[in-house]
XYZ file of C-alpha atoms in Angstrom:
732
model
C -31.598 -17.413 -10.533
C -31.123 -18.403 -14.618
C -30.456 -14.718 -15.891
C -30.378 -11.550 -14.188
C -31.581 -8.138 -16.143
C -32.728 -5.223 -14.654
C -36.129 -6.155 -14.525
C -35.386 -9.037 -11.417
C -32.881 -7.172 -10.390
C -34.868 -4.267 -8.936
C -37.298 -6.911 -7.882
C -35.104 -8.589 -5.814
C -33.323 -6.023 -3.847
C -36.566 -4.517 -3.414
C -37.150 -1.867 -5.726
C -35.050 1.215 -7.606
C -36.153 3.325 -4.374
C -33.423 -0.036 -2.145
C -30.384 0.325 -4.078
C -28.126 2.463 -2.065
C -28.297 1.485 0.958
C -30.388 3.693 3.778
C -27.353 6.539 5.015
C -29.054 6.030 8.515
C -27.581 1.975 7.998
C -24.387 3.389 7.181
C -23.907 5.932 9.666
C -24.457 3.255 12.920
C -21.165 1.557 12.164
C -19.383 5.035 12.561
C -22.335 4.905 15.993
C -21.345 1.989 17.421
C -19.448 2.238 20.488
C -15.902 -0.902 20.563
C -16.091 -2.307 22.955
C -13.495 -1.751 25.387
C -12.587 -4.476 27.869
C -8.719 -5.002 28.440
C -8.031 -1.914 25.896
C -6.105 -3.683 24.460
C -6.054 -6.103 20.347
C -8.277 -8.836 22.448
C -11.222 -7.115 22.948
C -11.554 -7.909 18.520
C -14.220 -10.984 18.738
C -14.558 -10.804 14.749
C -11.898 -10.010 12.214
C -13.956 -9.720 8.854
C -11.062 -9.522 5.876
C -13.066 -9.207 2.151
C -9.803 -8.285 -0.409
C -10.916 -7.147 -4.031
C -9.235 -6.612 -6.890
C -6.719 -4.445 -9.307
C -6.674 -1.181 -7.655
C -3.747 0.850 -7.032
C -4.181 2.909 -4.340
C -2.712 7.362 -6.445
C -5.813 5.196 -9.135
C -8.537 5.386 -6.540
C -7.157 7.563 -3.882
C -4.598 10.270 -5.594
C -6.688 12.696 -4.914
C -7.788 12.048 -1.391
C -6.700 14.725 1.113
C -3.916 14.253 3.442
C -2.464 10.600 1.629
C 0.747 10.839 0.173
C -0.473 11.349 -3.127
C -0.858 12.711 -6.651
C 0.198 16.241 -4.661
C 3.212 14.391 -2.884
C 6.531 16.963 -1.818
C 8.308 14.116 -2.447
C 8.569 12.425 -4.937
C 10.746 9.843 -5.871
C 13.020 11.030 -9.345
C 13.606 9.029 -12.298
C 17.076 8.609 -14.054
C 16.384 10.546 -16.683
C 15.967 13.197 -13.650
C 12.395 13.251 -13.903
C 10.182 13.073 -10.899
C 8.279 9.446 -11.500
C 4.935 10.721 -12.729
C 6.022 11.406 -16.073
C 6.392 7.750 -17.594
C 7.354 7.672 -20.962
C 7.003 5.504 -23.802
C 8.649 5.989 -27.074
C 10.771 9.294 -25.625
C 6.068 10.701 -24.989
C 5.468 11.419 -21.491
C 2.586 10.646 -19.865
C 1.089 11.871 -16.089
C -1.916 10.169 -14.449
C -5.085 11.435 -16.176
C -8.438 11.519 -14.427
C -10.347 11.315 -19.168
C -11.990 14.274 -20.093
C -14.692 12.422 -22.656
C -16.893 11.567 -19.158
C -18.343 13.599 -17.202
C -17.951 14.337 -13.520
C -19.420 11.556 -11.211
C -19.809 8.655 -14.469
C -16.335 7.617 -14.695
C -17.212 4.780 -11.586
C -19.760 2.963 -14.186
C -17.382 2.690 -16.589
C -15.992 -1.100 -17.658
C -12.503 0.340 -17.870
C -10.991 -2.336 -19.925
C -7.982 -4.142 -18.239
C -4.499 -4.795 -18.198
C -1.672 -6.446 -18.222
C -1.226 -6.948 -14.123
C 1.651 -10.981 -14.547
C 4.611 -10.848 -12.674
C 7.086 -10.122 -16.326
C 5.539 -6.833 -17.535
C 4.936 -5.896 -12.722
C 8.455 -6.366 -13.075
C 9.021 -4.783 -16.541
C 7.679 -1.819 -15.046
C 9.095 -1.770 -11.314
C 12.623 -2.250 -13.875
C 14.579 -3.201 -11.631
C 14.185 -0.672 -9.011
C 14.055 2.296 -11.245
C 10.099 1.892 -11.428
C 10.716 4.020 -15.182
C 8.708 1.713 -17.957
C 5.273 1.244 -16.509
C 3.053 3.009 -19.073
C 6.015 0.797 -21.924
C 5.579 -2.070 -20.085
C 2.043 -2.128 -19.291
C 1.613 -0.493 -23.164
C -1.472 0.895 -22.874
C -1.153 4.985 -20.868
C -4.520 4.390 -19.493
C -2.435 2.459 -16.644
C -2.177 6.186 -15.855
C -5.761 6.859 -15.199
C -7.159 6.977 -11.807
C -10.585 8.102 -10.290
C -11.817 10.778 -8.643
C -13.951 11.924 -5.735
C -16.451 12.005 -7.287
C -16.344 8.978 -9.233
C -15.421 6.440 -5.759
C -17.882 8.679 -3.338
C -17.846 5.521 -1.684
C -14.682 4.827 -1.354
C -13.502 7.675 -0.064
C -16.348 8.235 2.147
C -15.265 4.999 3.505
C -11.733 6.683 4.110
C -13.751 10.402 5.374
C -15.023 8.396 8.153
C -12.810 5.589 9.263
C -8.844 4.548 8.788
C -7.056 4.610 5.630
C -3.953 2.905 5.238
C -1.606 5.096 2.354
C 1.678 3.022 2.927
C -0.364 -1.266 2.024
C 1.549 -2.988 -0.837
C 0.445 -5.372 -2.215
C 2.091 -9.212 -1.779
C 4.222 -10.124 -4.556
C 4.388 -7.608 -8.666
C 2.442 -9.837 -10.726
C -1.244 -11.787 -10.466
C -3.920 -11.785 -7.744
C -3.883 -15.650 -6.742
C 0.612 -15.358 -5.826
C -0.795 -12.555 -3.464
C -4.064 -14.252 -2.312
C -1.900 -17.018 -0.852
C -0.231 -14.562 0.567
C -2.854 -13.405 2.502
C -4.108 -17.255 3.311
C -0.669 -19.003 3.549
C 2.397 -16.192 3.737
C 3.985 -16.760 1.018
C 3.965 -18.488 -2.348
C 6.192 -21.181 -2.127
C 10.074 -20.654 -3.096
C 11.761 -23.551 -3.069
C 8.985 -25.421 -4.882
C 8.470 -27.542 -2.407
C 4.717 -27.878 -2.231
C 3.941 -27.768 -6.096
C 5.233 -23.164 -6.182
C 7.101 -21.754 -6.465
C 2.913 -19.959 -7.420
C 4.259 -16.912 -9.789
C 0.906 -16.950 -12.093
C -2.499 -17.523 -11.304
C -4.168 -21.424 -10.658
C -5.472 -22.411 -14.146
C -7.872 -25.161 -12.908
C -6.951 -28.517 -14.023
C -4.355 -27.737 -15.818
C -2.509 -26.195 -13.090
C -0.750 -29.260 -10.476
C -2.081 -28.801 -6.353
C -1.432 -26.986 -4.345
C 0.391 -29.098 -0.664
C 1.777 -26.236 1.862
C -0.187 -26.083 4.558
C -2.519 -23.127 4.770
C -3.088 -21.405 7.166
C -7.048 -21.591 8.247
C -5.763 -24.694 8.839
C -3.489 -23.650 11.065
C -6.594 -22.059 13.210
C -7.901 -25.313 12.603
C -6.472 -27.186 14.758
C -6.137 -24.260 16.972
C -9.433 -24.547 18.253
C -9.960 -20.793 15.576
C -13.458 -20.762 13.854
C -12.963 -19.466 10.486
C -15.154 -19.423 7.602
C -14.362 -18.638 3.726
C -18.392 -16.295 2.727
C -19.424 -16.291 -0.561
C -21.227 -17.837 -3.782
C -20.673 -21.208 -5.752
C -22.196 -20.089 -8.674
C -22.926 -24.005 -9.560
C -20.623 -25.280 -7.912
C -17.253 -25.845 -5.964
C -15.714 -28.199 -8.235
C -12.790 -28.394 -10.628
C -15.344 -29.375 -13.770
C -16.875 -25.526 -12.406
C -13.261 -24.309 -11.918
C -13.532 -23.654 -8.317
C -16.472 -21.134 -8.391
C -15.953 -18.834 -11.586
C -18.355 -18.826 -13.830
C -17.628 -17.216 -16.962
C -20.671 -15.935 -18.597
C -22.127 -15.707 -15.567
C -20.672 -12.906 -13.754
C -23.000 -12.391 -10.788
C -22.950 -15.423 -9.758
C -20.205 -17.825 -8.276
C -16.186 -16.716 -6.543
C -14.509 -15.407 -9.768
C -12.509 -18.397 -8.530
C -11.286 -16.032 -5.881
C -10.872 -18.419 -2.911
C -7.637 -20.230 -3.472
C -8.036 -22.200 -0.763
C -9.714 -24.489 -3.494
C -6.430 -24.406 -5.432
C -4.397 -26.625 -2.567
C -4.692 -30.548 -2.834
C -6.690 -30.862 0.977
C -9.252 -28.734 -0.052
C -9.788 -30.319 -3.404
C -9.829 -33.943 -1.482
C -12.124 -32.428 1.743
C -14.289 -35.153 2.275
C -17.906 -33.460 2.601
C -18.631 -33.801 6.120
C -15.295 -32.910 7.165
C -14.837 -28.704 9.165
C -11.473 -27.350 6.664
C -14.794 -29.185 3.686
C -17.773 -27.252 5.078
C -16.021 -23.627 6.049
C -14.455 -23.635 2.087
C -16.791 -25.479 0.298
C -20.268 -23.959 1.354
C -22.124 -21.168 0.102
C -24.988 -18.933 -0.744
C -26.911 -19.902 -4.487
C -27.872 -17.131 -6.037
C -29.149 -19.265 -9.685
C -31.420 -21.235 -7.151
C -32.457 -17.512 -5.679
C -35.006 -15.390 -5.681
C -33.562 -12.635 -3.776
C -30.392 -10.834 -5.162
C -29.417 -10.138 -1.939
C -28.078 -13.682 -0.956
C -24.999 -12.755 -1.616
C -24.647 -12.557 1.240
C -27.021 -14.100 3.285
C -24.946 -17.005 5.343
C -22.638 -13.634 6.585
C -26.224 -11.827 7.784
C -27.951 -15.389 9.534
C -24.715 -15.672 10.924
C -24.884 -12.702 11.701
C -28.177 -12.693 13.086
C -27.784 -15.504 15.376
C -24.587 -14.336 16.813
C -22.411 -17.044 15.219
C -19.633 -15.190 13.133
C -16.753 -16.491 13.902
C -13.723 -15.589 14.764
C -12.457 -14.679 11.003
C -13.737 -14.680 7.972
C -11.992 -14.482 4.160
C -15.086 -12.578 1.594
C -14.276 -13.876 -2.157
C -17.410 -11.535 -4.179
C -18.410 -12.548 -7.382
C -17.016 -11.463 -10.295
C -18.966 -8.224 -10.965
C -18.647 -6.470 -7.602
C -15.345 -7.508 -6.695
C -13.799 -4.844 -8.454
C -12.459 -6.282 -11.545
C -11.807 -4.411 -15.217
C -13.454 -4.591 -16.309
C -16.319 -4.096 -13.835
C -17.140 -0.543 -12.793
C -16.256 0.345 -8.630
C -19.000 1.038 -8.296
C -20.425 -1.833 -8.795
C -17.465 -2.487 -5.318
C -19.399 0.279 -3.314
C -22.982 -1.579 -3.285
C -21.310 -4.744 -2.268
C -18.855 -3.028 0.066
C -22.264 -1.745 1.683
C -24.181 -5.039 1.858
C -20.784 -6.346 3.894
C -20.938 -3.174 6.078
C -24.178 -3.741 6.328
C -25.288 -6.787 6.340
C -22.039 -6.913 10.259
C -24.689 -4.128 11.420
C -27.580 -6.663 11.965
C -26.217 -6.597 15.598
C -24.665 -3.545 16.380
C -23.477 -5.509 19.374
C -21.421 -7.831 17.115
C -19.747 -4.810 15.157
C -19.036 -3.447 18.705
C -16.261 -5.974 18.902
C -15.801 -6.846 14.301
C -13.478 -4.978 12.497
C -13.975 -5.562 9.045
C -10.603 -4.795 6.397
C -11.530 -4.445 2.785
C -8.179 -4.537 0.323
C -7.180 -4.721 -3.324
C -5.091 -8.501 -3.723
C -3.251 -6.307 -6.468
C -2.398 -2.748 -8.046
C -3.722 -4.579 -11.643
C -1.117 -3.170 -13.836
C -2.328 1.089 -13.126
C 0.384 3.064 -11.744
C 1.524 4.258 -8.032
C 4.278 6.697 -7.897
C 5.588 5.465 -4.782
C 7.923 3.345 -5.143
C 7.932 -0.409 -2.933
C 9.965 -1.847 -0.180
C 12.704 -4.289 -1.624
C 15.176 -6.349 0.115
C 18.503 -6.809 -1.583
C 19.436 -9.499 -3.500
C 22.713 -9.278 -4.549
C 24.449 -8.130 -8.141
C 21.778 -11.515 -9.260
C 19.914 -10.770 -12.544
C 16.915 -8.864 -11.634
C 18.043 -8.124 -8.693
C 18.461 -5.185 -6.596
C 22.460 -3.724 -5.571
C 22.349 -3.262 -0.766
C 22.133 -3.612 2.303
C 20.331 -5.499 4.893
C 20.829 -6.350 8.316
C 17.133 -8.190 8.112
C 17.327 -12.736 6.853
C 15.725 -11.985 2.885
C 15.490 -15.635 2.518
C 12.722 -16.554 0.542
C 12.330 -13.137 -1.048
C 13.556 -13.929 -4.059
C 12.324 -15.186 -7.368
C 16.481 -15.983 -9.156
C 17.153 -16.811 -12.458
C 16.420 -20.189 -14.413
C 14.367 -21.087 -10.683
C 11.144 -24.080 -10.863
C 7.995 -22.471 -11.280
C 4.301 -23.645 -10.779
C 3.664 -23.212 -14.402
C 7.072 -23.439 -16.547
C 4.324 -22.538 -20.037
C 5.864 -18.854 -19.968
C 9.631 -17.885 -18.612
C 9.289 -15.684 -15.949
C 11.557 -12.670 -15.329
C 14.109 -13.236 -11.775
C 13.404 -10.415 -9.262
C 12.013 -9.833 -5.403
C 8.497 -11.444 -4.824
C 8.354 -8.023 -3.280
C 6.483 -5.870 -1.552
C 4.184 -5.136 -4.670
C 2.854 -1.026 -5.228
C 0.677 -0.001 -2.833
C -3.239 -1.210 -2.815
C -5.689 0.436 -1.163
C -6.401 -0.226 2.447
C -9.839 -0.044 5.147
C -9.772 -0.457 8.729
C -13.261 -0.254 9.696
C -14.320 -0.859 12.254
C -15.877 1.239 16.380
C -11.614 1.672 16.749
C -10.973 2.709 13.265
C -13.331 6.090 13.032
C -12.379 9.052 12.311
C -11.028 9.843 9.457
C -7.158 8.392 9.817
C -4.277 7.388 8.414
C -2.126 5.480 8.333
C 1.307 4.771 6.781
C 2.957 2.193 8.576
C 4.340 0.049 6.069
C 2.508 -3.558 5.315
C 1.477 -6.236 3.088
C -1.181 -9.417 2.392
C 1.086 -11.156 5.647
C 0.158 -8.312 7.915
C -3.508 -9.679 7.423
C -2.522 -12.863 9.274
C -0.348 -11.178 11.992
C -3.352 -9.127 12.811
C -5.068 -11.960 13.320
C -1.875 -13.239 15.017
C -1.550 -10.292 17.370
C -5.411 -10.261 18.545
C -7.044 -13.087 18.361
C -6.335 -15.560 21.357
C -4.900 -19.213 19.974
C -4.027 -18.029 16.774
C -0.820 -19.717 16.255
C 2.064 -17.148 14.769
C 2.494 -18.810 10.453
C 6.430 -19.779 10.252
C 5.520 -18.895 5.745
C 5.912 -15.614 7.023
C 10.205 -14.379 5.990
C 11.405 -12.625 8.621
C 12.212 -10.059 6.232
C 8.308 -9.187 6.055
C 8.348 -9.768 9.969
C 10.816 -7.436 9.770
C 9.479 -3.859 6.936
C 5.013 -4.844 7.665
C 3.795 -3.467 10.277
C 0.762 -6.411 12.135
C -2.351 -3.478 11.051
C -2.526 -2.759 14.959
C -0.910 0.600 14.543
C -4.153 1.347 12.197
C -6.532 1.167 14.789
C -7.313 2.671 18.712
C -7.640 0.685 21.246
C -6.854 2.050 24.246
C -10.194 4.556 23.492
C -9.520 8.651 22.020
C -11.326 10.757 20.817
C -12.543 10.379 17.107
C -14.478 12.151 15.468
C -17.408 10.127 12.964
C -18.989 12.372 9.793
C -20.492 10.355 7.515
C -21.093 8.591 4.949
C -23.034 9.023 2.005
C -25.310 6.609 -0.122
C -23.269 4.540 -2.480
C -24.471 4.436 -5.990
C -25.284 2.301 -8.128
C -26.014 1.374 -12.319
C -29.878 0.654 -13.688
C -28.720 -3.416 -13.240
C -24.903 -3.948 -12.841
C -24.935 -7.030 -13.460
C -25.382 -5.755 -17.350
C -22.173 -5.707 -18.780
C -21.313 -3.166 -21.178
C -18.404 -2.001 -24.379
C -15.058 -2.056 -21.947
C -14.347 1.647 -21.603
C -10.591 2.906 -23.022
C -9.766 5.973 -21.514
C -8.647 9.393 -24.011
C -6.602 11.440 -22.684
C -7.031 14.925 -21.892
C -5.534 17.635 -23.616
C -3.711 19.379 -22.052
C -1.643 16.661 -19.428
C -1.668 17.961 -16.643
C -0.909 16.625 -12.994
C -4.253 15.873 -11.028
C -4.826 18.443 -7.414
C -5.426 16.657 -3.664
C -7.423 17.493 -2.713
C -6.580 20.335 0.037
C -6.890 20.015 4.181
C -5.531 17.526 6.884
C -6.328 14.688 8.132
C -5.872 13.259 11.355
C -2.710 10.287 11.386
C -2.481 7.104 13.197
C 1.358 7.251 15.301
C 3.882 4.886 14.043
C 6.491 2.941 15.283
C 9.823 4.261 13.497
C 12.283 6.923 14.753
C 14.996 6.518 11.687
C 17.909 8.866 11.025
C 20.722 8.239 8.113
C 24.175 10.715 8.110
C 26.967 10.954 5.893
C 29.407 13.006 3.199
C 32.814 12.847 0.975
C 35.189 11.089 2.699
C 38.268 9.855 -0.497
C 35.970 10.690 -3.296
C 32.895 8.667 -2.317
C 29.596 9.277 0.119
C 30.028 6.941 2.999
C 25.875 6.539 3.908
C 25.831 5.920 8.137
C 21.839 4.123 8.196
C 20.763 4.196 12.480
C 16.605 2.374 12.582
C 15.843 3.978 16.459
C 12.524 3.244 16.261
C 10.274 0.255 17.137
C 10.009 -1.661 13.347
C 12.698 -2.593 10.517
C 12.588 -0.096 7.658
C 13.906 0.062 3.878
C 15.917 2.908 2.714
C 16.381 3.681 -0.692
C 19.362 4.646 -2.440
C 19.856 7.219 -5.467
C 22.277 8.768 -7.491
C 20.916 11.731 -9.505
C 24.996 12.968 -11.234
C 27.295 10.450 -14.579
C 24.226 9.314 -15.993
C 21.039 7.170 -15.865
C 23.482 4.100 -16.127
C 24.902 4.771 -12.068
C 21.684 5.255 -10.785
C 21.861 3.057 -9.405
C 19.057 2.385 -7.230
C 20.253 0.732 -3.375
C 17.846 -0.747 -1.196
C 18.920 -1.057 2.463
C 16.737 -2.926 5.286
C 17.454 -1.527 8.712
C 15.851 -3.727 11.289
C 14.435 -2.174 15.316
C 17.159 -0.232 17.208
C 19.728 -1.609 14.436
C 22.455 1.132 12.204
C 24.458 0.388 8.709
C 27.013 1.916 9.291
C 29.529 3.694 6.200
C 28.424 2.065 3.654
C 29.926 3.829 -0.047
C 28.418 4.624 -2.763
C 30.910 5.430 -5.552
C 31.301 8.958 -7.981
C 31.081 8.905 -10.920
C 31.372 12.805 -12.370
C 32.376 16.207 -11.167
C 29.469 16.060 -7.908
C 27.938 14.404 -6.584
C 23.970 14.268 -5.213
C 22.410 10.795 -3.650
C 18.553 10.311 -2.450
C 18.179 8.510 -0.055
C 13.864 7.784 0.601
C 11.999 5.436 3.482
C 9.112 5.208 5.628
C 5.801 8.792 6.098
C 7.893 10.803 3.727
C 11.029 10.343 5.653
C 14.630 11.869 2.958
C 17.701 13.218 3.048
C 19.002 14.664 0.176
C 22.984 14.894 0.130
C 24.812 17.189 -2.995
C 27.817 18.902 -3.156
C 31.297 18.307 -4.933
C 33.575 15.822 -5.035
C 36.578 18.337 -4.547
C 35.805 21.171 -2.576
C 38.003 23.863 -1.425
C 38.259 23.307 2.118
C 36.492 20.007 4.554
C 32.356 20.132 4.406
C 31.231 21.341 6.975
C 29.274 17.893 9.503
C 25.577 17.475 9.043
C 24.090 14.835 11.052
C 20.068 14.692 12.949
C 18.303 13.134 15.573
C 14.679 13.252 16.263
C 13.803 14.333 19.949
C 11.089 12.952 21.939
C 11.131 13.517 24.919
C 7.250 13.875 26.119
C 4.352 12.653 24.328
C 3.379 14.789 21.708
C 6.347 17.532 21.863
C 8.745 16.807 19.500
C 11.793 18.610 17.164
C 14.341 18.241 15.434
C 18.442 18.164 16.222
C 20.660 19.367 14.186
C 24.407 19.192 14.171
C 26.513 20.635 12.316
C 30.402 20.595 12.322
C 32.675 22.513 10.401
C 35.954 20.967 9.677
C 37.403 23.880 8.202
C 40.975 25.624 10.061
C 38.979 28.609 9.745
C 35.464 29.841 10.791
C 32.175 29.149 8.138
C 28.612 30.379 8.088
C 26.306 28.409 6.672
C 22.431 28.835 6.354
C 19.890 26.261 7.498
C 16.478 27.149 5.894
C 13.408 25.804 7.955
C 10.468 25.319 4.166
C 7.061 24.492 6.915
C 8.131 28.239 8.420
C 9.532 30.160 5.588
C 12.536 31.361 7.401
C 16.212 31.178 7.196
C 18.275 31.295 9.815
C 22.414 31.680 9.991
C 24.375 30.463 12.081
C 28.920 31.358 12.039
C 31.100 28.045 13.306
C 34.034 28.677 14.715
C 37.195 26.654 13.076
C 36.392 23.038 14.868
C 34.542 23.645 16.315
C 30.474 22.073 16.172
C 26.560 23.171 16.913
C 23.867 22.306 17.788
C 20.595 23.359 15.796
C 16.914 22.939 17.102
C 13.669 22.844 14.792
C 11.076 23.164 16.132
C 7.594 21.096 14.128
C 4.948 21.691 16.066
C 2.598 23.735 14.216
C 3.264 21.121 11.412
C 1.616 19.022 12.811
C 5.880 17.572 13.321
C 6.638 17.414 9.587
C 9.904 19.034 8.718
C 11.548 19.697 5.838
C 14.897 20.983 6.347
C 18.062 22.650 3.505
C 21.300 23.024 5.437
C 23.709 25.123 3.190
C 27.313 26.964 3.501
C 27.450 30.226 1.010
C 31.843 29.214 1.863
C 30.889 25.458 0.086
C 29.267 25.946 -3.240
C 27.457 23.008 -3.967
C 27.350 22.134 -1.120
C 23.435 21.124 0.075
C 21.406 19.090 2.889
C 18.086 18.221 2.560
C 16.261 16.529 4.942
C 11.923 16.063 5.495
C 10.787 13.212 7.034
C 8.183 13.396 11.011
C 9.410 13.118 14.339
C 6.902 10.870 15.616
C 6.116 12.024 19.343
C 3.824 9.446 20.802
C 0.450 10.150 20.173
C -1.221 10.421 16.997
C -0.585 13.428 15.134
C -1.833 14.756 11.063
C -0.322 14.405 7.622
C 1.321 16.439 6.139
C 0.573 19.862 5.519
C 2.917 19.956 2.371
C -0.183 17.372 0.683
C -1.466 19.299 -2.355
C 0.238 22.833 -1.756
C 3.783 23.222 -3.230
C 5.425 22.059 -6.290
C 5.868 18.471 -6.395
C 8.795 18.793 -7.126
C 10.635 20.813 -4.856
C 14.335 20.640 -4.995
C 17.350 22.416 -3.013
C 20.617 24.104 -4.207
C 23.194 21.628 -5.655
C 26.159 21.518 -7.157
C 24.361 20.812 -10.730
C 20.733 21.298 -11.629
C 19.379 19.707 -9.684
C 16.720 22.602 -9.404
C 15.755 21.647 -12.964
C 16.325 18.720 -13.117
C 13.331 17.457 -10.279
C 10.758 20.113 -11.400
C 7.199 18.313 -12.899
């Protein structure tokens, strides 16, 4: 098919009436009951992974109800005292925006300009963990643009029908190909033993092919069936850039089959399984049917020969990489889902994971977890109970493409990306806030598929901090509901390239409003605590992890000016603790913020020379009965006279005054059930001016819950009384 224009495209898909996928066909995806034999992940027989391109979570889903989006009540505060939304360039702030020069519903069809998304600009935006240089590093305010439901309704409907993950991070703060190497191999060759370290996109004909072992090779060795679904364009050869058809964007694989960057795949003989499974596919340019893009997938489902594990690489026009419209990706995702529905019995034992390789340079407000790396340039200070080998690129290190000097820094995690867990086991419009990255895809295969081997390239730090995606599913079988999906929309001619669109800033520039309401939330493995206080002109904190997953705590200081901000990154493994970690104080007051997974926050504030000993506040999550839980506060008076403290429950909108005798302690229970076990408590004392402790988070009870009712319902940067003007510094 040498040319794809409006007329022959419509003929090939069956006319304009066939452009939307029939709603009853899509609804079948939510109606098919899961195949349950064991009630465990081993009931999954087929895993299909569609990795799309270059969109951040906030960019796509920041307005979606019930996720950690633009209504986040506890955003990070930047060194300048403003909330993370305020990204400055030339002393002018820019916040997330939807352009007002586009009608509602049309933005999803715009050919949005591509923006920088390389290693260096990504780390410049991250800025040593300060996270305050997004617009300056990308040199365009387009990085702050976002979509709304009316622009990409199909993506929002997938979230409302199945499960969306709002703590899934790209693996590396940079380009497409390195992130895909994490998906297919577990790393980027940090020691440069296989022609890495791979920090750039692969350049056919100039980048030396990589040689380290990939996960599909391990599957092959262990007799686990696998396959890459793709269009081969003009041929999967080096001369044809391994499937990237630069001027024919509706065919080929956009070079996104990154296995073909490896010597063993490039040199594979045509009669080998390695070749057949990685270098075959449709060839739409010779077809009279545009839907032939996925005909091999349809055939395998129809013949009941779908492999145990498969990956899909879409053509450029459909993989959502700017400049290509987001809504073209909706059509392609719907085609994949429709193919899997050809045999309902196959779909009943299949998981489709739709993810995005990297953020594409687009802003996301949640600071990604990263491992401490010491005092070296570009590294974050902090402590760890977990081995962090293989997680840092050090200054002067070797890279696969030496043309551009790379700044040092942690490989990841990179900014959040959207992920949809689509399957009969993940219905109901849930959100899963477990921390994941692309190596979680490999670990999901390890967990679900018998004989699937472990991938040794995945670092100890990632295995501890990132989950295996099983928490996004209900394998045991509980009640779920599933509203119907709307039809995906498409333009008259999805292969007609239009002028790039550069969004304009609306006036006035105001924070976007997140949709009101909650959504059901998956149970998580977290049980975290951070306690501490003033000790001889330093603040000492103790980090406890009583949960089953490792956690990264980000600590920042908000007195003494930007030079004393930090941040510090502490990784605490499951069932581990970290005692009396000191933080210096550089002003007359202290104000430390500690952020953890799923909205966990502890804030410690007070004067450095209190008139009397501070109260000591410790907190514990208590859940003795499944589905029940509360926050237990122990407040100790270390003074020789009685003190009065106030416990302000921000969800219940009530204050309780407590009197604590000299050298005595009281235990106070904060009930959380009415708030879906979310809490925000501020402890102050009238006799201790400036003293405050703020405690926020969620009590895990072993059962599913609901998202934070505070999303989109309260000021986005609410602070607490503190020794300085914290309330003023954090508004906005």
